[in-house]
Amino acid sequence: MLIIKNLHAVVEGKEILRGINLEVKPGEIHAIMGPNGSGKSTLANVLAGNKGYEVTEGEIWFEGKNLLDMEPDERAKEGVFLAFQYPVEIPGVSNATFLKTAINEKRKYLNLPELSPKEFLDMMKEKAKILGMDESLISRSVNVGFSGGEKKRNEIFQLLMLEPKLAILDETDSGLDIDALKIVANGVNVFHKDDNAVIVVTHYQRLLNYIVPDFVHVLYKGKIVKSGGKELALELEEKGYDWVTSNELETQSI
Amino acid sequence: MNELKENKRPLEEIAEDMKVLEDLTKAEYKWGFVTEIESEVAPKGLNEDIIRLISSKKGEPEWMTEWRLKAYRHWLTMEEPKWPNVSYPPIDFQDISYYSAPKKRSQKKSLDEVDPELLKTFEKLGIPLEEQKALAGVAVDAVFDSVSVATTFQKTLKEKGIIFCSISEAIREYPDLVKKYLGSVVPYTDNFYAALNSAVFSDGSFVYVPKGVRCPMELSTYFRINAKETGQFERTLIIADEGSYVSYLEGCTAPIRDNNQLHAAVVELIALDYAEIKYSTVQNWYPGDKEGKGGIYNFVTKRGACRGKHSKISWTQVETGSAITWKYPSCILQGDYSVGEFYSVAVTNNYQQADTGTKMIHLGKYTKSTVVSKGISAGKSKNSYRGLVKIGKNATGARNFTQCDSMLMGDKCSANTFPYIEVENDTAKVEHEATTSKVGEDQIFYLNQRGISTEDAINMIVNGFCKEVFKELPMEFAVEAQKLLAVSLEGSVG
């Protein structure tokens, strides 16, 4: 589904990603972990096509198509979804208007008929329920007046509504208390099926108790320095990032 | 913390966007056609003879001619205002023609006698004048250059005692009402352009809603400038008698011309006890081309007087057109418990300049006013909000709330806010909030990431920004306003 080859990316003249290689297959959950500043969010934003990030080298293939050739909205319509670390507010635009436009743009792109207002509303109600969200949310402006936790929940709500092929969760767990974390994780688990994939970007192991990854990758200074199964996350939790990062330094010094 | 916000974009990227902007701002001004019609145009220039000519063309009584001449003589002593935050070359007031009218076959009596070319013009603008084709619930007075060509649904309205006609007709048919109220809110001594208008005003609408009558339909005037090198000087007077209600809409367009044309209107509203007037404008005069050539100078004085207790006047405006806009629809809150409202969206793109806002003058006790202003600047335009809130010494318990938001698109435009607050009564409460935001690349990226194109994303963000104002517009107008906004701003992110 997703193949990343030797990816290098620059932000404000500084190289943040320095040769990432990663393959994600349908049905898989990958966790990308690493200390602050290791390039986790950069990777998420590069995949989504944020123009503040410049790819200087490497390739990204998504479902056999060159992702780097596509505009951000095209990537989204192809099925790439980013749950933002800091979801922005769009005053005056209701969640309903926003999501209806998004869904129908995508459907148009895929040559599907538009959803009728009733189908759309029913879908909204059903998905809101999964996340324990109040229906009044439908008419509220996108993220305006939402608490940090509500914003994160709204991201997962959009994930359920848009049903992408690849979901990238950028620090979705930050700022969530344990109850909210469980609800959000449950939302992701409802979304996750054999034909889609999830990349969980996180600093902490905590979320991975609820969204269980097939693979864990440790990102450090713009490179994946260690990969393993879900037990790697637990090991990291126990030993701290120093454990891998000092390994990395040793390898470098050899 | 938020690494998304401060990122610099590569130059090619910006250049690419500029190209998109260039392509899209070429989107043509759809209303720019010229009607080929024989017109009677007064010679250029302004003097007492021209004023007498205008007055006699309109078949006005002596008192009206005298009033015009007094205004003219006063105008001669005045100077053009220099305080607005706009700049333009000096206007040669002797190089303008002050009267232009389509040649008439006869006095208009019914639509059959209106030149079909004119009917076609208005139809093309989306304003059919045949009642059966018209929007249900909207009566229209159509003004072409200096004259009103048709007023629809007059009969239906007459049954309720409502007078809706051109101001020229009102001067002839209802002289007492006109004498009593004309110039009572905006005297000809008020300002330079009000004085000029009083001297040369051509046509406009007159509305009188009698006591206790709720006007059953929206009243609307559509102004069209067609002739070259003429100015349009319309005059509108609306009187809502005790306990009555009326909602009035105004729309306007002009052909594409290389030279600048002057539009200097005066609108006066009078609300008596418990009366309410809702006045909405969608202003779409030709804004000039993208190099800033041509376009209308829109120098307008609009003012409403809440004379009676518990009366209410509400101004809603969507300003997208004109090369220069200079207008401050205001409320004088004389009656106790009277209410004034001002909701505005002003959009400037390319080289447009707008200096607009409101004045809320609180004189009566427990008067209340609300101001919501949304300024959007794109291209190399200049957009200023200028507002005065004045609380007189007798205005016990007066309250004002002002909210003034500016949105910038790109980095070549500017937005300014000039709030003036004068309070002479310490029981009054005045609140002012102002924000300036940029259409954030992070907002656009967020919407892009959900599959929404950049164009649609900008429209969505801008419409969201203006929502509080759009919801004050009558339904058909709100839709129109949204479309207009999309056209005015297409591709204007940089």
mmCIF file of C-alpha atoms in Angstrom, chain A residues 13 30 47 63 70 84 100 123 146 156 201 212 226:
data_model
loop_
_atom_site.group_PDB
_atom_site.id
_atom_site.type_symbol
_atom_site.label_atom_id
_atom_site.label_comp_id
_atom_site.label_asym_id
_atom_site.label_seq_id
_atom_site.Cartn_x
_atom_site.Cartn_y
_atom_site.Cartn_z
ATOM 1 C CA GLY A 13 16.694 24.764 5.348
ATOM 2 C CA HIS A 30 2.693 0.575 12.281
ATOM 3 C CA LEU A 47 3.044 12.050 3.593
ATOM 4 C CA GLU A 63 -1.172 2.088 -4.149
ATOM 5 C CA MET A 70 0.010 14.768 -6.049
ATOM 6 C CA PHE A 84 -3.564 16.315 12.963
ATOM 7 C CA LYS A 100 -20.312 16.866 3.508
ATOM 8 C CA MET A 123 -23.801 8.341 8.872
ATOM 9 C CA PHE A 146 -13.427 22.512 21.331
ATOM 10 C CA ILE A 156 -11.009 10.376 14.647
ATOM 11 C CA VAL A 201 2.917 8.423 15.417
ATOM 12 C CA VAL A 212 -1.943 -2.720 19.104
ATOM 13 C CA LYS A 226 15.274 0.200 15.173
#
